[in-house]
PDB file of C-alpha atoms in Angstrom:
ATOM      1  CA  MET X   1      38.398  11.698  -4.486  1.00 47.00           C
ATOM      2  CA  VAL X   2      35.974  15.034  -4.790  1.00 44.00           C
ATOM      3  CA  SER X   3      35.097  15.962  -8.004  1.00 49.00           C
ATOM      4  CA  PRO X   4      34.213  19.291  -9.079  1.00 55.00           C
ATOM      5  CA  THR X   5      30.510  19.926  -9.247  1.00 44.00           C
ATOM      6  CA  SER X   6      29.058  20.205 -12.117  1.00 41.00           C
ATOM      7  CA  SER X   7      25.176  20.793 -12.960  1.00 37.00           C
ATOM      8  CA  ASN X   8      25.022  19.435 -16.041  1.00 38.00           C
ATOM      9  CA  THR X   9      27.548  16.395 -16.893  1.00 36.00           C
ATOM     10  CA  SER X  10      26.203  15.424 -20.129  1.00 35.00           C
ATOM     11  CA  SER X  11      27.212  19.813 -21.432  1.00 35.00           C
ATOM     12  CA  THR X  12      27.660  20.152 -24.883  1.00 33.00           C
ATOM     13  CA  THR X  13      30.732  22.643 -24.272  1.00 35.00           C
ATOM     14  CA  ALA X  14      33.083  21.940 -27.534  1.00 35.00           C
ATOM     15  CA  PRO X  15      35.576  20.123 -25.793  1.00 36.00           C
ATOM     16  CA  ALA X  16      38.727  22.400 -25.522  1.00 37.00           C
ATOM     17  CA  TRP X  17      41.218  20.423 -28.485  1.00 35.00           C
ATOM     18  CA  ARG X  18      37.950  20.818 -30.995  1.00 31.00           C
ATOM     19  CA  GLY X  19      38.878  21.949 -34.382  1.00 32.00           C
ATOM     20  CA  VAL X  20      42.824  21.785 -33.970  1.00 35.00           C
ATOM     21  CA  GLU X  21      44.875  20.694 -36.789  1.00 36.00           C
ATOM     22  CA  ALA X  22      45.858  17.438 -36.714  1.00 34.00           C
ATOM     23  CA  THR X  23      48.413  16.132 -34.470  1.00 35.00           C
ATOM     24  CA  ARG X  24      52.085  16.125 -36.497  1.00 35.00           C
ATOM     25  CA  ALA X  25      52.789  12.111 -38.013  1.00 34.00           C
ATOM     26  CA  GLY X  26      53.247  10.240 -35.198  1.00 34.00           C
ATOM     27  CA  ALA X  27      53.084  12.322 -32.301  1.00 36.00           C
ATOM     28  CA  SER X  28      50.354  10.458 -30.763  1.00 36.00           C
ATOM     29  CA  ALA X  29      49.655   6.831 -31.512  1.00 35.00           C
ATOM     30  CA  ALA X  30      46.767   4.438 -31.777  1.00 33.00           C
ATOM     31  CA  GLY X  31      45.832   3.523 -27.886  1.00 36.00           C
ATOM     32  CA  GLY X  32      48.349   1.087 -26.685  1.00 43.00           C
ATOM     33  CA  ALA X  33      51.245   1.932 -29.546  1.00 46.00           C
ATOM     34  CA  LEU X  34      53.042   2.702 -26.488  1.00 61.00           C
ATOM     35  CA  ALA X  35      52.895  -0.117 -24.657  1.00 60.00           C
ATOM     36  CA  ALA X  36      56.122  -1.115 -27.172  1.00 77.00           C
ATOM     37  CA  VAL X  37      58.138   1.900 -26.484  1.00 83.00           C
ATOM     38  CA  PRO X  38      60.850   1.178 -23.818  1.00 92.00           C
ATOM     39  CA  THR X  39      60.551   3.245 -20.199  1.00 96.00           C
ATOM     40  CA  LYS X  40      63.162   6.308 -19.426  1.00 97.00           C
ATOM     41  CA  VAL X  41      61.205   6.917 -16.007  1.00 97.00           C
ATOM     42  CA  GLU X  42      59.279   4.924 -13.735  1.00 97.00           C
ATOM     43  CA  ILE X  43      57.546   6.613 -11.022  1.00 98.00           C
ATOM     44  CA  LYS X  44      56.472   4.167  -7.999  1.00 98.00           C
ATOM     45  CA  GLY X  45      54.553   5.158  -4.690  1.00 98.00           C
ATOM     46  CA  LEU X  46      55.653   8.561  -4.821  1.00 98.00           C
ATOM     47  CA  ASN X  47      54.602  11.100  -2.356  1.00 98.00           C
ATOM     48  CA  PHE X  48      55.741  14.266  -2.024  1.00 98.00           C
ATOM     49  CA  PHE X  49      55.127  16.805   0.962  1.00 98.00           C
ATOM     50  CA  TYR X  50      55.897  20.450   1.213  1.00 97.00           C
ATOM     51  CA  GLY X  51      56.150  20.503   5.067  1.00 95.00           C
ATOM     52  CA  ALA X  52      53.215  18.555   6.363  1.00 95.00           C
ATOM     53  CA  LYS X  53      51.728  19.337   2.916  1.00 97.00           C
ATOM     54  CA  GLN X  54      50.752  16.200   0.733  1.00 97.00           C
ATOM     55  CA  ALA X  55      51.416  17.619  -2.797  1.00 98.00           C
ATOM     56  CA  LEU X  56      51.667  14.498  -4.108  1.00 98.00           C
ATOM     57  CA  LYS X  57      50.050  11.373  -3.746  1.00 98.00           C
ATOM     58  CA  ASN X  58      51.193   7.775  -4.682  1.00 97.00           C
ATOM     59  CA  ILE X  59      51.727   8.590  -8.163  1.00 98.00           C
ATOM     60  CA  GLN X  60      52.188   5.438 -10.368  1.00 97.00           C
ATOM     61  CA  LEU X  61      53.172   6.814 -13.695  1.00 97.00           C
ATOM     62  CA  ALA X  62      55.721   5.837 -16.926  1.00 97.00           C
ATOM     63  CA  ILE X  63      57.163   8.109 -18.992  1.00 97.00           C
ATOM     64  CA  PRO X  64      58.275   6.497 -22.148  1.00 96.00           C
ATOM     65  CA  GLU X  65      62.013   7.043 -24.009  1.00 96.00           C
ATOM     66  CA  LYS X  66      62.188   9.672 -26.672  1.00 95.00           C
ATOM     67  CA  SER X  67      58.800  10.863 -25.999  1.00 96.00           C
ATOM     68  CA  VAL X  68      56.508  13.455 -25.459  1.00 97.00           C
ATOM     69  CA  THR X  69      54.635  13.321 -22.216  1.00 98.00           C
ATOM     70  CA  ALA X  70      52.185  16.190 -21.056  1.00 98.00           C
ATOM     71  CA  LEU X  71      51.239  16.912 -17.670  1.00 98.00           C
ATOM     72  CA  ILE X  72      47.664  18.665 -17.928  1.00 98.00           C
ATOM     73  CA  GLY X  73      45.213  19.965 -15.114  1.00 97.00           C
ATOM     74  CA  PRO X  74      44.022  22.573 -12.963  1.00 96.00           C
ATOM     75  CA  SER X  75      46.251  24.945 -11.819  1.00 94.00           C
ATOM     76  CA  GLY X  76      47.733  23.382  -8.184  1.00 94.00           C
ATOM     77  CA  CYS X  77      47.215  20.149  -9.215  1.00 96.00           C
ATOM     78  CA  GLY X  78      50.745  18.535  -8.676  1.00 96.00           C
ATOM     79  CA  LYS X  79      51.479  19.256 -12.165  1.00 97.00           C
ATOM     80  CA  THR X  80      54.927  21.457 -11.519  1.00 96.00           C
ATOM     81  CA  THR X  81      55.478  19.114  -8.562  1.00 97.00           C
ATOM     82  CA  LEU X  82      56.602  15.886 -10.458  1.00 98.00           C
ATOM     83  CA  LEU X  83      58.697  17.653 -12.883  1.00 96.00           C
ATOM     84  CA  ARG X  84      60.629  19.248 -10.068  1.00 96.00           C
ATOM     85  CA  CYS X  85      60.688  15.926  -8.532  1.00 97.00           C
ATOM     86  CA  LEU X  86      62.326  14.509 -11.509  1.00 97.00           C
ATOM     87  CA  ASN X  87      65.095  16.519 -11.155  1.00 93.00           C
ATOM     88  CA  ARG X  88      65.674  17.580  -7.340  1.00 95.00           C
ATOM     89  CA  MET X  89      64.832  20.968  -7.223  1.00 93.00           C
ATOM     90  CA  HIS X  90      62.927  20.292  -3.908  1.00 95.00           C
ATOM     91  CA  ASP X  91      66.174  20.033  -2.136  1.00 93.00           C
ATOM     92  CA  LEU X  92      66.595  23.487  -2.534  1.00 91.00           C
ATOM     93  CA  TYR X  93      64.509  24.404   0.253  1.00 92.00           C
ATOM     94  CA  PRO X  94      64.474  22.441   3.672  1.00 92.00           C
ATOM     95  CA  GLY X  95      61.480  20.677   4.978  1.00 94.00           C
ATOM     96  CA  ASN X  96      60.531  19.182   1.555  1.00 96.00           C
ATOM     97  CA  ARG X  97      60.412  15.687   1.569  1.00 96.00           C
ATOM     98  CA  TYR X  98      59.675  12.684  -1.221  1.00 96.00           C
ATOM     99  CA  GLU X  99      58.925   8.656  -0.681  1.00 97.00           C
ATOM    100  CA  GLY X 100      58.729   6.004  -3.136  1.00 97.00           C
ATOM    101  CA  GLU X 101      60.917   5.419  -6.458  1.00 98.00           C
ATOM    102  CA  ILE X 102      61.702   7.198  -9.396  1.00 98.00           C
ATOM    103  CA  LEU X 103      63.483   4.942 -11.171  1.00 97.00           C
ATOM    104  CA  LEU X 104      65.894   6.341 -14.172  1.00 96.00           C
ATOM    105  CA  GLN X 105      66.154   3.361 -16.850  1.00 95.00           C
ATOM    106  CA  PRO X 106      68.050   2.316 -17.849  1.00 92.00           C
ATOM    107  CA  GLY X 107      69.889   1.133 -14.415  1.00 92.00           C
ATOM    108  CA  GLY X 108      67.101   1.949 -11.913  1.00 95.00           C
ATOM    109  CA  LEU X 109      68.516   4.247 -10.601  1.00 95.00           C
ATOM    110  CA  ASN X 110      65.997   6.204  -8.185  1.00 96.00           C
ATOM    111  CA  ILE X 111      66.542   9.826  -8.622  1.00 96.00           C
ATOM    112  CA  ILE X 112      65.292  10.716  -4.714  1.00 96.00           C
ATOM    113  CA  SER X 113      67.498   8.141  -3.576  1.00 94.00           C
ATOM    114  CA  GLY X 114      69.294  10.556  -0.149  1.00 91.00           C
ATOM    115  CA  ALA X 115      72.471   8.466  -2.082  1.00 93.00           C
ATOM    116  CA  VAL X 116      72.330  10.118  -5.662  1.00 94.00           C
ATOM    117  CA  ASP X 117      73.527  14.156  -5.772  1.00 93.00           C
ATOM    118  CA  PRO X 118      71.206  16.653  -6.872  1.00 93.00           C
ATOM    119  CA  MET X 119      73.372  18.580  -8.661  1.00 91.00           C
ATOM    120  CA  GLU X 120      74.428  15.343 -10.481  1.00 89.00           C
ATOM    121  CA  MET X 121      70.576  14.849 -11.553  1.00 91.00           C
ATOM    122  CA  ARG X 122      69.862  18.404 -12.786  1.00 91.00           C
ATOM    123  CA  LEU X 123      72.749  18.069 -15.090  1.00 90.00           C
ATOM    124  CA  ARG X 124      71.411  14.143 -16.647  1.00 94.00           C
ATOM    125  CA  VAL X 125      67.295  15.773 -16.435  1.00 96.00           C
ATOM    126  CA  GLY X 126      67.379  19.530 -17.874  1.00 95.00           C
ATOM    127  CA  MET X 127      64.942  22.025 -17.122  1.00 96.00           C
ATOM    128  CA  VAL X 128      63.326  24.827 -19.216  1.00 96.00           C
ATOM    129  CA  PHE X 129      61.026  27.296 -16.813  1.00 94.00           C
ATOM    130  CA  GLN X 130      58.079  29.548 -18.175  1.00 93.00           C
ATOM    131  CA  LYS X 131      59.866  31.949 -17.597  1.00 93.00           C
ATOM    132  CA  PRO X 132      63.183  32.616 -19.213  1.00 95.00           C
ATOM    133  CA  ASN X 133      65.720  32.950 -16.676  1.00 96.00           C
ATOM    134  CA  PRO X 134      68.966  32.969 -18.754  1.00 97.00           C
ATOM    135  CA  PHE X 135      72.234  34.098 -16.269  1.00 97.00           C
ATOM    136  CA  PRO X 136      73.529  36.792 -15.823  1.00 98.00           C
ATOM    137  CA  LYS X 137      76.465  36.256 -18.599  1.00 98.00           C
ATOM    138  CA  SER X 138      77.112  36.439 -22.273  1.00 98.00           C
ATOM    139  CA  ILE X 139      75.156  33.994 -24.670  1.00 98.00           C
ATOM    140  CA  PHE X 140      78.159  31.432 -25.040  1.00 98.00           C
ATOM    141  CA  GLU X 141      78.612  31.777 -20.955  1.00 98.00           C
ATOM    142  CA  ASN X 142      74.703  30.594 -20.872  1.00 98.00           C
ATOM    143  CA  VAL X 143      75.326  27.801 -22.872  1.00 98.00           C
ATOM    144  CA  ALA X 144      78.687  27.038 -21.570  1.00 98.00           C
ATOM    145  CA  PHE X 145      77.847  27.143 -17.561  1.00 96.00           C
ATOM    146  CA  GLY X 146      76.548  23.136 -17.224  1.00 94.00           C
ATOM    147  CA  LEU X 147      79.792  22.225 -20.056  1.00 96.00           C
ATOM    148  CA  ARG X 148      81.942  23.837 -17.725  1.00 96.00           C
ATOM    149  CA  LEU X 149      79.986  21.960 -14.374  1.00 93.00           C
ATOM    150  CA  LYS X 150      81.282  18.873 -16.028  1.00 92.00           C
ATOM    151  CA  GLY X 151      84.480  19.209 -16.259  1.00 94.00           C
ATOM    152  CA  VAL X 152      84.412  20.576 -20.325  1.00 95.00           C
ATOM    153  CA  SER X 153      87.817  23.393 -19.848  1.00 94.00           C
ATOM    154  CA  ALA X 154      89.478  22.979 -23.221  1.00 96.00           C
ATOM    155  CA  PRO X 155      88.570  26.227 -25.035  1.00 96.00           C
ATOM    156  CA  SER X 156      88.128  24.025 -28.561  1.00 97.00           C
ATOM    157  CA  GLU X 157      85.869  21.837 -26.532  1.00 97.00           C
ATOM    158  CA  LEU X 158      83.835  24.061 -25.323  1.00 97.00           C
ATOM    159  CA  SER X 159      83.177  26.125 -28.774  1.00 97.00           C
ATOM    160  CA  GLU X 160      82.510  22.973 -30.367  1.00 98.00           C
ATOM    161  CA  ARG X 161      79.676  21.964 -28.014  1.00 98.00           C
ATOM    162  CA  VAL X 162      78.272  25.390 -27.441  1.00 98.00           C
ATOM    163  CA  GLU X 163      77.975  25.422 -31.306  1.00 98.00           C
ATOM    164  CA  HIS X 164      75.771  22.193 -31.214  1.00 97.00           C
ATOM    165  CA  ALA X 165      73.750  22.777 -28.415  1.00 97.00           C
ATOM    166  CA  LEU X 166      72.644  26.314 -30.237  1.00 98.00           C
ATOM    167  CA  ARG X 167      71.920  24.156 -33.165  1.00 97.00           C
ATOM    168  CA  SER X 168      69.962  22.248 -31.627  1.00 95.00           C
ATOM    169  CA  ALA X 169      68.273  25.084 -29.794  1.00 96.00           C
ATOM    170  CA  ALA X 170      67.593  26.596 -33.296  1.00 95.00           C
ATOM    171  CA  LEU X 171      69.171  29.702 -32.186  1.00 97.00           C
ATOM    172  CA  TRP X 172      72.433  29.262 -34.385  1.00 98.00           C
ATOM    173  CA  GLU X 173      71.876  31.318 -37.436  1.00 97.00           C
ATOM    174  CA  GLU X 174      70.802  33.985 -34.843  1.00 97.00           C
ATOM    175  CA  VAL X 175      73.145  34.263 -32.533  1.00 98.00           C
ATOM    176  CA  LYS X 176      76.440  32.892 -34.748  1.00 98.00           C
ATOM    177  CA  ASP X 177      78.173  36.508 -34.622  1.00 97.00           C
ATOM    178  CA  ARG X 178      76.931  38.161 -31.200  1.00 97.00           C
ATOM    179  CA  LEU X 179      78.166  34.908 -28.707  1.00 98.00           C
ATOM    180  CA  ARG X 180      79.996  38.187 -26.260  1.00 98.00           C
ATOM    181  CA  ASP X 181      76.871  39.964 -26.793  1.00 98.00           C
ATOM    182  CA  THR X 182      74.898  39.965 -23.091  1.00 98.00           C
ATOM    183  CA  ALA X 183      72.380  37.324 -23.268  1.00 98.00           C
ATOM    184  CA  TYR X 184      69.786  39.584 -22.051  1.00 98.00           C
ATOM    185  CA  ALA X 185      69.927  41.433 -25.421  1.00 97.00           C
ATOM    186  CA  LEU X 186      68.115  39.127 -26.939  1.00 97.00           C
ATOM    187  CA  SER X 187      64.624  38.746 -27.590  1.00 96.00           C
ATOM    188  CA  GLY X 188      61.773  37.105 -25.209  1.00 95.00           C
ATOM    189  CA  GLY X 189      61.687  34.124 -27.455  1.00 95.00           C
ATOM    190  CA  GLN X 190      65.457  33.803 -28.074  1.00 97.00           C
ATOM    191  CA  GLN X 191      66.184  33.612 -24.468  1.00 97.00           C
ATOM    192  CA  GLN X 192      63.877  31.266 -24.016  1.00 96.00           C
ATOM    193  CA  ARG X 193      65.514  29.240 -27.080  1.00 97.00           C
ATOM    194  CA  LEU X 194      68.680  30.059 -25.548  1.00 98.00           C
ATOM    195  CA  CYS X 195      67.437  28.230 -22.246  1.00 97.00           C
ATOM    196  CA  ILE X 196      67.349  25.173 -23.975  1.00 97.00           C
ATOM    197  CA  ALA X 197      70.116  25.031 -25.431  1.00 97.00           C
ATOM    198  CA  ARG X 198      71.186  25.831 -21.654  1.00 97.00           C
ATOM    199  CA  ALA X 199      69.723  22.724 -20.765  1.00 96.00           C
ATOM    200  CA  LEU X 200      70.879  20.630 -24.006  1.00 96.00           C
ATOM    201  CA  ALA X 201      74.471  21.655 -23.643  1.00 97.00           C
ATOM    202  CA  PRO X 202      75.448  18.725 -20.705  1.00 95.00           C
ATOM    203  CA  GLU X 203      73.402  16.160 -23.167  1.00 94.00           C
ATOM    204  CA  PRO X 204      70.859  15.162 -20.126  1.00 95.00           C
ATOM    205  CA  GLU X 205      68.454  12.155 -20.214  1.00 94.00           C
ATOM    206  CA  LEU X 206      65.702  14.107 -20.359  1.00 96.00           C
ATOM    207  CA  MET X 207      64.205  17.177 -20.806  1.00 97.00           C
ATOM    208  CA  LEU X 208      61.477  18.961 -18.060  1.00 98.00           C
ATOM    209  CA  PHE X 209      59.554  22.061 -19.586  1.00 97.00           C
ATOM    210  CA  ASP X 210      56.873  23.911 -17.581  1.00 97.00           C
ATOM    211  CA  GLU X 211      54.462  26.016 -19.619  1.00 96.00           C
ATOM    212  CA  PRO X 212      57.354  27.089 -21.474  1.00 95.00           C
ATOM    213  CA  THR X 213      55.572  29.455 -24.102  1.00 94.00           C
ATOM    214  CA  SER X 214      53.086  30.863 -21.332  1.00 92.00           C
ATOM    215  CA  ALA X 215      54.796  34.183 -21.502  1.00 87.00           C
ATOM    216  CA  LEU X 216      55.443  34.072 -25.462  1.00 92.00           C
ATOM    217  CA  ASP X 217      54.120  35.122 -28.405  1.00 92.00           C
ATOM    218  CA  PRO X 218      52.526  32.952 -31.036  1.00 93.00           C
ATOM    219  CA  ALA X 219      55.422  33.148 -33.714  1.00 93.00           C
ATOM    220  CA  SER X 220      57.878  32.116 -30.869  1.00 93.00           C
ATOM    221  CA  THR X 221      55.249  29.934 -29.327  1.00 94.00           C
ATOM    222  CA  ALA X 222      55.455  27.745 -32.695  1.00 94.00           C
ATOM    223  CA  ARG X 223      58.788  27.958 -32.881  1.00 93.00           C
ATOM    224  CA  ILE X 224      58.954  26.102 -28.997  1.00 94.00           C
ATOM    225  CA  GLU X 225      56.565  23.855 -30.041  1.00 95.00           C
ATOM    226  CA  ASP X 226      58.384  22.955 -32.867  1.00 94.00           C
ATOM    227  CA  LEU X 227      61.668  22.384 -31.670  1.00 94.00           C
ATOM    228  CA  VAL X 228      60.114  20.544 -28.549  1.00 94.00           C
ATOM    229  CA  TYR X 229      58.512  17.977 -31.587  1.00 90.00           C
ATOM    230  CA  GLU X 230      62.178  17.336 -33.352  1.00 92.00           C
ATOM    231  CA  LEU X 231      63.864  17.314 -29.566  1.00 94.00           C
ATOM    232  CA  ARG X 232      62.150  13.990 -28.832  1.00 92.00           C
ATOM    233  CA  GLU X 233      64.079  12.397 -31.376  1.00 91.00           C
ATOM    234  CA  ARG X 234      66.755  12.265 -29.162  1.00 92.00           C
ATOM    235  CA  VAL X 235      65.628  12.778 -25.825  1.00 95.00           C
ATOM    236  CA  SER X 236      62.417  11.996 -23.182  1.00 97.00           C
ATOM    237  CA  ILE X 237      60.176  15.009 -22.301  1.00 98.00           C
ATOM    238  CA  VAL X 238      58.050  16.119 -19.948  1.00 98.00           C
ATOM    239  CA  ILE X 239      55.960  19.019 -20.831  1.00 98.00           C
ATOM    240  CA  VAL X 240      53.632  21.456 -18.074  1.00 97.00           C
ATOM    241  CA  THR X 241      50.944  23.203 -20.156  1.00 96.00           C
ATOM    242  CA  HIS X 242      47.741  24.641 -19.289  1.00 94.00           C
ATOM    243  CA  ASN X 243      46.920  24.660 -23.001  1.00 93.00           C
ATOM    244  CA  MET X 244      45.280  21.754 -24.577  1.00 94.00           C
ATOM    245  CA  GLN X 245      45.674  22.736 -28.230  1.00 94.00           C
ATOM    246  CA  GLN X 246      49.532  22.598 -27.098  1.00 95.00           C
ATOM    247  CA  ALA X 247      49.396  19.165 -25.154  1.00 96.00           C
ATOM    248  CA  ALA X 248      47.536  17.833 -28.937  1.00 95.00           C
ATOM    249  CA  ARG X 249      49.900  19.279 -31.109  1.00 94.00           C
ATOM    250  CA  VAL X 250      53.827  18.125 -29.469  1.00 95.00           C
ATOM    251  CA  SER X 251      52.761  15.775 -27.563  1.00 97.00           C
ATOM    252  CA  ASP X 252      53.065  11.439 -27.733  1.00 96.00           C
ATOM    253  CA  GLN X 253      51.514  10.372 -24.139  1.00 97.00           C
ATOM    254  CA  THR X 254      49.005  12.991 -21.904  1.00 98.00           C
ATOM    255  CA  VAL X 255      48.688  13.038 -18.295  1.00 98.00           C
ATOM    256  CA  PHE X 256      45.532  14.104 -16.568  1.00 98.00           C
ATOM    257  CA  PHE X 257      46.283  15.268 -12.432  1.00 97.00           C
ATOM    258  CA  TYR X 258      43.929  16.661  -9.941  1.00 97.00           C
ATOM    259  CA  GLN X 259      44.178  17.139  -6.544  1.00 97.00           C
ATOM    260  CA  GLY X 260      48.082  16.072  -6.240  1.00 97.00           C
ATOM    261  CA  GLU X 261      47.034  12.433  -8.168  1.00 98.00           C
ATOM    262  CA  VAL X 262      47.093  10.991 -11.839  1.00 97.00           C
ATOM    263  CA  ILE X 263      43.667  10.297 -13.150  1.00 97.00           C
ATOM    264  CA  GLU X 264      44.262   8.776 -16.184  1.00 97.00           C
ATOM    265  CA  ALA X 265      47.490   9.179 -18.117  1.00 97.00           C
ATOM    266  CA  ASN X 266      46.807   7.132 -22.312  1.00 96.00           C
ATOM    267  CA  PRO X 267      48.604   8.224 -25.497  1.00 97.00           C
ATOM    268  CA  THR X 268      47.809  11.743 -26.485  1.00 97.00           C
ATOM    269  CA  SER X 269      45.041  10.654 -29.315  1.00 95.00           C
ATOM    270  CA  THR X 270      42.981   8.176 -27.172  1.00 96.00           C
ATOM    271  CA  MET X 271      43.305  11.157 -23.895  1.00 96.00           C
ATOM    272  CA  PHE X 272      41.333  13.534 -26.164  1.00 96.00           C
ATOM    273  CA  GLU X 273      39.280  11.726 -28.266  1.00 95.00           C
ATOM    274  CA  HIS X 274      38.054   8.482 -26.274  1.00 95.00           C
ATOM    275  CA  PRO X 275      38.916   9.717 -22.229  1.00 96.00           C
ATOM    276  CA  ARG X 276      38.507   6.745 -20.293  1.00 96.00           C
ATOM    277  CA  GLU X 277      37.145   8.613 -16.757  1.00 97.00           C
ATOM    278  CA  GLU X 278      34.446  10.781 -16.526  1.00 97.00           C
ATOM    279  CA  LEU X 279      36.816  14.013 -14.415  1.00 97.00           C
ATOM    280  CA  THR X 280      38.923  14.251 -17.426  1.00 97.00           C
ATOM    281  CA  ARG X 281      36.223  14.469 -19.705  1.00 96.00           C
ATOM    282  CA  ARG X 282      34.723  16.928 -17.637  1.00 96.00           C
ATOM    283  CA  TYR X 283      38.634  18.821 -18.293  1.00 96.00           C
ATOM    284  CA  LEU X 284      38.781  18.314 -21.610  1.00 95.00           C
ATOM    285  CA  THR X 285      35.353  19.928 -22.422  1.00 93.00           C
ATOM    286  CA  GLY X 286      35.997  23.277 -20.149  1.00 92.00           C
ATOM    287  CA  GLN X 287      33.336  22.329 -17.082  1.00 90.00           C
ATOM    288  CA  PHE X 288      35.877  22.999 -14.509  1.00 84.00           C
ATOM    289  CA  GLY X 289      39.891  24.195 -14.333  1.00 75.00           C
TER     290      GLY X 289
END
């Protein structure tokens, strides 16, 4: 593994997380506490290739059930690549190739098996992107999209489940009287919550967030973070973030990536207070990134 050059490995640079308010109760359990949490996704020997270029190298990782796992690391280190493996987004582009296993529990279904329908996985594993990407449809039809793909067609059931998803995304009270309006009429923060509602509507087992607040103002960011924290009570979550304070606030487990490899995975409090690897410590203290 190639480490970034540093002229002063004993730098006194303040850790990126220092000064953050205490994480919410229970969000970052003491070291080892996550061992008792059932595993939702087990990744075994995962390699991923964009054509001839290898982007992920022998990833071994457990994602706990009904918890928030934050993926951190420099740009281009493999975080988003892993996220897109988890719901088969890479299948949309020719030449991409997986090796290894990603087992969805319970049941041990290998997500990346050729026998598994990618569309089925995208309904079971929802994803919210860096920038809001509502469809050019009404607010109602954005949320109903995945439900229709699952075969839900009865108007009463559609209405009930759309409302439930919008409530789950903390958006219902703001849009309940304008469901037939275009989604583009919403603010950026509202659009992102609409995308969360759209992903939640088919009742996924796993939710993926790829830097979901990087394009939002502080108030909208706080609402999304609160929502992520609340959703962990009902669904397993993986979030990619470059914001160390955000990782500390919302996650139970943090995973540090570098050059396509997992360098360290630990309960969040352990990762930030007592990182096991020197490379992790140097990244957290801002010596590279």
